[in-house]
Amino acid sequence: MVSRAGDWFKQAVRDLEQAEDSARAGRHEWACFAAHQAAEKAVKALHLFHGQEAWGHVISRLLQDLPEDSHIPASLFDKAKVLDNFYIPALYPNSHPAGAPFEHYGPIQSEAAIIYAGEIISFVRAQMAG
């Protein structure tokens, strides 16, 4: 069976581009969600690269489930936990006590999300390259 790791990784990069486009357009909730998706797909690509399946959407858990010899920087776990907070709340109005999701996200959140997702993608790229 052919590995789909490259396809997952390419889509992760594209999702990060979408996050950047959304942030520029002021759609910060979408930027946060797309950044989450980018990081999730990148980590799933690394799982596939190692010949293992990965399920779920919690990036910090997906990182934890990688092979022990992956040498994941501790800071990536904390950044993944920030991104994990953007999976559902950035999209659904009932995730917040009041207000639509777009009212809860701004440039501070989307900038951090994009940076953190970019760092996870860079980590995965390096792991898959060598």
Tab-separated table of C-alpha atoms in Angstrom, residues 30 37 125:
chain	number	residue	atom	x	y	z
A	30	TRP	CA	-11.435	30.716	10.497
A	37	GLN	CA	-6.334	21.746	10.783
A	125	ARG	CA	8.930	18.566	7.520
